[in-house]
Short mmCIF file of C-alpha atoms in Angstrom, two decimals:
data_model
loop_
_atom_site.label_atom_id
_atom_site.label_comp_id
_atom_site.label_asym_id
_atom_site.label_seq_id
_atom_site.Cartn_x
_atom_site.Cartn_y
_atom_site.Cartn_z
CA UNK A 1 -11.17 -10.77 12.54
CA UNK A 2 -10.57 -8.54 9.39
CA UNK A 3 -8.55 -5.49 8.56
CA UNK A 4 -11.06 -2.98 9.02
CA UNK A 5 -8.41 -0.15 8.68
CA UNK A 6 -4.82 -0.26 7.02
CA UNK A 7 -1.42 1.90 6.80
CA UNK A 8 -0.22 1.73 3.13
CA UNK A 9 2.97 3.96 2.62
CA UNK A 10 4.96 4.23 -0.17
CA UNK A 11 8.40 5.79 0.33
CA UNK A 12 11.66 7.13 -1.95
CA UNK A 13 14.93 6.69 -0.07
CA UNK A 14 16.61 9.90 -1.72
CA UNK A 15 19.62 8.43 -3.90
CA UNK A 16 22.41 7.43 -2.36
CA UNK A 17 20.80 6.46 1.36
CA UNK A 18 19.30 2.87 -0.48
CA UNK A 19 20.69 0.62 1.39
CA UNK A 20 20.84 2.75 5.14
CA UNK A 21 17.47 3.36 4.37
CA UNK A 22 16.97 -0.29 3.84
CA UNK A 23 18.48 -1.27 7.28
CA UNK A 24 16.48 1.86 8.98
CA UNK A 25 13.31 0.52 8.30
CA UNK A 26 13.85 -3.62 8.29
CA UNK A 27 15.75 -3.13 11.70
CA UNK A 28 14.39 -0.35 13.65
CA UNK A 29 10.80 1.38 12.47
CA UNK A 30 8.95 -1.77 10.49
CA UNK A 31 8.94 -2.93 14.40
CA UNK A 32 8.75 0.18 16.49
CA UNK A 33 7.06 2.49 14.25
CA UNK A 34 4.82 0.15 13.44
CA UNK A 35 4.06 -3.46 14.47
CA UNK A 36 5.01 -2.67 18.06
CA UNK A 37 1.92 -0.59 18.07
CA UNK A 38 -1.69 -1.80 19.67
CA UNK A 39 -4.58 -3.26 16.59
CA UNK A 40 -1.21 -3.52 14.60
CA UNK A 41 -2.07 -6.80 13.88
CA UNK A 42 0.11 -7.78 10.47
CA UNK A 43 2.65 -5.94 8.37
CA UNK A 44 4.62 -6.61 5.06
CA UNK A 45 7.13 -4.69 2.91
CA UNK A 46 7.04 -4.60 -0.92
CA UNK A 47 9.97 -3.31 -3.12
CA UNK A 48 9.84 -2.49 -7.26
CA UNK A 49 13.09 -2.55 -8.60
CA UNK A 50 13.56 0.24 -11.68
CA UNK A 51 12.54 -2.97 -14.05
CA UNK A 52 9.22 -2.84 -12.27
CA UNK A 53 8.97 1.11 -11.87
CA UNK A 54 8.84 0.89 -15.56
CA UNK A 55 5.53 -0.93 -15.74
CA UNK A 56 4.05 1.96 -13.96
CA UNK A 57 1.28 3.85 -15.12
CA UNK A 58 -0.53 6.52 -16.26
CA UNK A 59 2.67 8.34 -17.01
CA UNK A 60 1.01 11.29 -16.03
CA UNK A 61 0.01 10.65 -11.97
CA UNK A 62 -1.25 12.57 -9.69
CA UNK A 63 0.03 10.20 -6.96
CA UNK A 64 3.68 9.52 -8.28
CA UNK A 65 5.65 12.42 -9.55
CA UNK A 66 7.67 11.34 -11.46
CA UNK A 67 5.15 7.89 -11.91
CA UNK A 68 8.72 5.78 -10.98
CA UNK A 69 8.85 7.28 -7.28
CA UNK A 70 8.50 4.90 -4.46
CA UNK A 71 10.23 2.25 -4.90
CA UNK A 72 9.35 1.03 -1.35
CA UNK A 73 5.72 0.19 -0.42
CA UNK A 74 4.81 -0.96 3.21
CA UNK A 75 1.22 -2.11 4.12
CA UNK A 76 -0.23 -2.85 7.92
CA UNK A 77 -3.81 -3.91 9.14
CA UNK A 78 -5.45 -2.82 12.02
CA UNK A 79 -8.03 -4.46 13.75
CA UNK A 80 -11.59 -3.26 12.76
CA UNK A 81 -12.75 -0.30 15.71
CA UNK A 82 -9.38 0.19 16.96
CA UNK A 83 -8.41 2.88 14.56
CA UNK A 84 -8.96 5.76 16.73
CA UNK A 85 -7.03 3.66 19.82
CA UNK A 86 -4.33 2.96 17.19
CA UNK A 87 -3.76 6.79 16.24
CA UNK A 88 -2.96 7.81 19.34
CA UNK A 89 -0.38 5.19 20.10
CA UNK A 90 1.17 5.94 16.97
CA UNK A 91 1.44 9.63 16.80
CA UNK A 92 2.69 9.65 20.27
CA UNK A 93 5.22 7.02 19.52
CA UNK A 94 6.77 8.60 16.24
CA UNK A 95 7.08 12.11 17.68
CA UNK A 96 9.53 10.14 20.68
CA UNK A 97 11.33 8.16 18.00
CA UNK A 98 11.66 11.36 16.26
CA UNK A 99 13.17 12.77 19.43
CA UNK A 100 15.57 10.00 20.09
CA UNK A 101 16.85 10.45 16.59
CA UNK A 102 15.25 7.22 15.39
CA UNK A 103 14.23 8.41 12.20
CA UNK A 104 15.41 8.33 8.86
CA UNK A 105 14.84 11.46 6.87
CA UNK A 106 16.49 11.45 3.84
CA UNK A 107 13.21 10.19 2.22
CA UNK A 108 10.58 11.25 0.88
CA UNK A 109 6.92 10.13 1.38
CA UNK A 110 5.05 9.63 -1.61
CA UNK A 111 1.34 8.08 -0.85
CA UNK A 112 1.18 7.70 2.85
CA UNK A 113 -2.42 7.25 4.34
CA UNK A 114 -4.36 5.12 7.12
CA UNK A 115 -7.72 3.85 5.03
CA UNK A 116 -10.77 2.13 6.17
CA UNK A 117 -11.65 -1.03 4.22
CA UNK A 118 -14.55 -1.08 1.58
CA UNK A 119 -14.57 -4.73 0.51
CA UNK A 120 -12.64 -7.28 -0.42
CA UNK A 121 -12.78 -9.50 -3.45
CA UNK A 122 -12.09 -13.12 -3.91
CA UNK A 123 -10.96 -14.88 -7.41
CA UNK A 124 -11.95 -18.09 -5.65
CA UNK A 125 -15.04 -17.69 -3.09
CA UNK A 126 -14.50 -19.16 0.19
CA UNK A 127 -11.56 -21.02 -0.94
CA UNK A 128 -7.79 -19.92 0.14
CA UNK A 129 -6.51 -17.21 2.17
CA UNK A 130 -8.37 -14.49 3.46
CA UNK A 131 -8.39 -10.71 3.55
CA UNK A 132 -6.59 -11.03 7.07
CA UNK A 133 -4.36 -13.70 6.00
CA UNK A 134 -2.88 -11.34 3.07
CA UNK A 135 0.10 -10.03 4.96
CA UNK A 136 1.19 -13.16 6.18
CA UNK A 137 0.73 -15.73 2.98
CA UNK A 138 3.25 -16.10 0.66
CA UNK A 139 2.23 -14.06 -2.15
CA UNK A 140 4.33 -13.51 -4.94
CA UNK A 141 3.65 -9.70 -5.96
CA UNK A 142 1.47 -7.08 -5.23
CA UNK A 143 -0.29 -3.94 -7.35
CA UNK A 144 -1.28 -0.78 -5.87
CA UNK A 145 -4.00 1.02 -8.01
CA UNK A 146 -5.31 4.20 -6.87
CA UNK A 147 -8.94 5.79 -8.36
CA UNK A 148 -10.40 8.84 -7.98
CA UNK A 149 -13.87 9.54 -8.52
CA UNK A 150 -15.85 12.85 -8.84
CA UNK A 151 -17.46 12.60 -5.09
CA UNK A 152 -18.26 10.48 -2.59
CA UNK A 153 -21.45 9.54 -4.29
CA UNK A 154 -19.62 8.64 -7.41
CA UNK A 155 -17.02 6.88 -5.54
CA UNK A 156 -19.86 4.74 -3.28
CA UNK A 157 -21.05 3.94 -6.97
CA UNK A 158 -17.53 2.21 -7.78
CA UNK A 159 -17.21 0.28 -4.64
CA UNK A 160 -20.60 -1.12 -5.64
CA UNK A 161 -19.52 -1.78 -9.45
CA UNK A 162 -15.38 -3.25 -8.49
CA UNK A 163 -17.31 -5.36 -5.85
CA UNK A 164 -20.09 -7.15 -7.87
CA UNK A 165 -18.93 -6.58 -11.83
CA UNK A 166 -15.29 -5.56 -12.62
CA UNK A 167 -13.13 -7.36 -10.09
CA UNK A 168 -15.12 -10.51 -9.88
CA UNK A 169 -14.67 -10.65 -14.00
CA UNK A 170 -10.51 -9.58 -13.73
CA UNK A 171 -10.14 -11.92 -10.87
CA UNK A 172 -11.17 -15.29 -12.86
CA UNK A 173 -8.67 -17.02 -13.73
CA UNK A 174 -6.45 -14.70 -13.08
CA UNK A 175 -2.63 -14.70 -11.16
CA UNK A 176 -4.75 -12.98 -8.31
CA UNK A 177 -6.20 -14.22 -5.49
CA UNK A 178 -7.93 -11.06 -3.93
CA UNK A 179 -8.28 -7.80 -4.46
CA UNK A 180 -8.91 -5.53 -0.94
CA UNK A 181 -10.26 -2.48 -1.68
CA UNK A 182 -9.78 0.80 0.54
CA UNK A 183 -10.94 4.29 0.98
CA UNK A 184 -8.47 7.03 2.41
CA UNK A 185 -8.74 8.90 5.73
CA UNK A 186 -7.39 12.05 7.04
CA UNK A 187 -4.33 12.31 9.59
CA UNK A 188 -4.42 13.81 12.25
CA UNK A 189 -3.50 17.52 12.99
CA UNK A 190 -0.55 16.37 15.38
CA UNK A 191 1.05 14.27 12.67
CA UNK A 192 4.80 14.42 11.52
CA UNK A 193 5.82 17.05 9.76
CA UNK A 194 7.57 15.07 6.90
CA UNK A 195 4.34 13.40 6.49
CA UNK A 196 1.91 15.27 4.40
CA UNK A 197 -2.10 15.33 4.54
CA UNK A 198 -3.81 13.08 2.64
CA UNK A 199 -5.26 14.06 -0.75
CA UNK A 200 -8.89 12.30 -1.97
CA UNK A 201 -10.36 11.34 1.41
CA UNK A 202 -13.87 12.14 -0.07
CA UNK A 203 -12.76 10.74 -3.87
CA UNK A 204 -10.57 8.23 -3.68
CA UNK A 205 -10.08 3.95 -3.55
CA UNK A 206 -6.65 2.35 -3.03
CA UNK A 207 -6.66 -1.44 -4.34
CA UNK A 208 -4.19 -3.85 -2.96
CA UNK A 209 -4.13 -6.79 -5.77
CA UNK A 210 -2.25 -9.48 -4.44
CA UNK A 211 -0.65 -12.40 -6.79
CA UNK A 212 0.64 -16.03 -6.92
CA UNK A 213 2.85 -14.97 -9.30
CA UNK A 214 5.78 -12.18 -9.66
CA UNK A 215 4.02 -9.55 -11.90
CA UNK A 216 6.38 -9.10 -14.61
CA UNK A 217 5.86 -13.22 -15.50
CA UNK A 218 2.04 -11.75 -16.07
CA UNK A 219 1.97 -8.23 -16.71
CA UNK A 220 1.22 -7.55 -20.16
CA UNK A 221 -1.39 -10.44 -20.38
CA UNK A 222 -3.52 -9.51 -17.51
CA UNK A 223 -2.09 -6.40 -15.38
CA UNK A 224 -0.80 -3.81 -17.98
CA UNK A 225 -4.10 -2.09 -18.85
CA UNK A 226 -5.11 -1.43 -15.12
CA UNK A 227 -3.69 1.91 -15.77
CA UNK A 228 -6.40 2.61 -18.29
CA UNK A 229 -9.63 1.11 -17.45
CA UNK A 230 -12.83 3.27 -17.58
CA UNK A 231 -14.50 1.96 -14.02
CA UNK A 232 -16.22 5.43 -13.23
CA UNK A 233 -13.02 7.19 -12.29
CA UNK A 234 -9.62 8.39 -13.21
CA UNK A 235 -6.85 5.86 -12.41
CA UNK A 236 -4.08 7.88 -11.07
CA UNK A 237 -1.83 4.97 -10.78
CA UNK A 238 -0.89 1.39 -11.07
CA UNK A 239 1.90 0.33 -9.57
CA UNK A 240 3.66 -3.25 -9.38
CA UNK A 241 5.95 -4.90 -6.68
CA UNK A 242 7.60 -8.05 -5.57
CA UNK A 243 7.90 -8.78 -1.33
CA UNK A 244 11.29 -8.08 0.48
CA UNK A 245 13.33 -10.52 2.35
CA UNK A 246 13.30 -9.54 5.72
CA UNK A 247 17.03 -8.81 6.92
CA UNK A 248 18.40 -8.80 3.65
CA UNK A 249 19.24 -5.96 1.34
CA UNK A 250 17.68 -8.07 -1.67
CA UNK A 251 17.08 -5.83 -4.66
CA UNK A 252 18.15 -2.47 -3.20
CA UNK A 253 21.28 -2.89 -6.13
CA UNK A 254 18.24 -2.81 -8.81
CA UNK A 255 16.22 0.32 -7.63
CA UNK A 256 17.94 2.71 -9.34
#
């Protein structure tokens, strides 16, 4: 058991539609358009209110335009082989939901792609929670950081270097626990339109950081030069959040 694939979304409600956007997506689509699904095996919401937008960086992304947007992030495993299985279930399902006017689209998608896991990197060996445990155990924040590399040589070159030199050093001691590490893949041609094709699939690493702690109680000590480190490719962004309460609007009055 592992997550050998993952859906990690990041979404703007457009302003205004916060906290119908909110309900939309806790009541209706984190279950149907999602963990309702076959090989959807774990799923878990993350939120950055505008305090935590601010410790975004680079200013400049290529991800992020402006580097604030998304205040919503929404990650999912899928079991390891299933990923072709999964897609179809999926893109059949959303195109009914979109039908039955069970979407929400005053949104906007920022970084929305199914990956395929690399590795993933523990602070303490084979002590505590695992990889597949992540979505489930109570962690107290979560970083997205997004690389991208000159090629898929290059970018085979810094799965090699996060896995055995750069994360193990960041990790010790640290408020992380793990660090999973990802590689983008193309959607599908029969996707939803609102959904646009995924940029880097040849360049590109998404790394899920997950914490003990709430990130701004340990940002500038350990998290805030992410945005800048010179691993063998560009950091295009770094990105902090704290979980949701499911079926509560908790933090939606601090998004903006």
């Amino acid at each position: 058991m592992r997550p050998g694939h993952a859906l990690i979304t990041m979404v703007e409600p457009h302003p205004g539609h916060e906290y119908a956007y909110n309900r939309w997506y806790e009541d209706d689509h984190y279950y149907a358009g999602a963990m309702a699904m076959p090989w959807m095996y774990a799923g878990r919401r993350w939120v950055a209110t505008r305090e935590l937008q601010l410790l975004r960086g680079p200013e400049k992304s290529a991800v992020a335009q402006p580097v604030t947007a998304g205040c919503y992030l929404s990650t999912y495993w899928i079991t390891d082989g299933r990923y072709d299985e999964h897609m179809k279930w999926t893109v059949a399902i959303n195109k009914r939901l979109n039908r039955d006017a069970r979407v929400y689209h005053d949104r906007t998608h920022v970084f929305t792609s199914f990956q395929d896991h690399e590795v993933t990197v523990y602070r303490d060996g084979a002590a505590g929670p695992r990889d597949f445990h992540a979505l489930d155990h109570p962690y107290g924040g979560l970083i997205l950081q997004v690389i991208d590399t000159e090629g898929p040589e290059r970018r085979a070159e810094l799965v090699e270097r996060l896995r055995s030199r750069e994360l193990p050093r960041r990790l010790a001691g640290s408020p992380a626990a793990m660090v999973t590490v990802f590689r983008p893949t193309p959607l599908p041609g029969d996707r939803m339109t609102y959904v646009k094709q995924v940029e880097g699939v040849d360049t590109r690493l998404t790394l899920l950081w997950f914490l003990e702690a709430d990130p701004r109680t340990c940002w500038e000590d350990r998290f805030a030069d992410l945005a800048s480190v010179e691993w063998g490719g560009r950091v295009e962004l770094v990105a902090p959040f704290v979980p949701t309460v499911p079926g509560t609007d908790r933090y939606v009055d601090e998004l903006r």
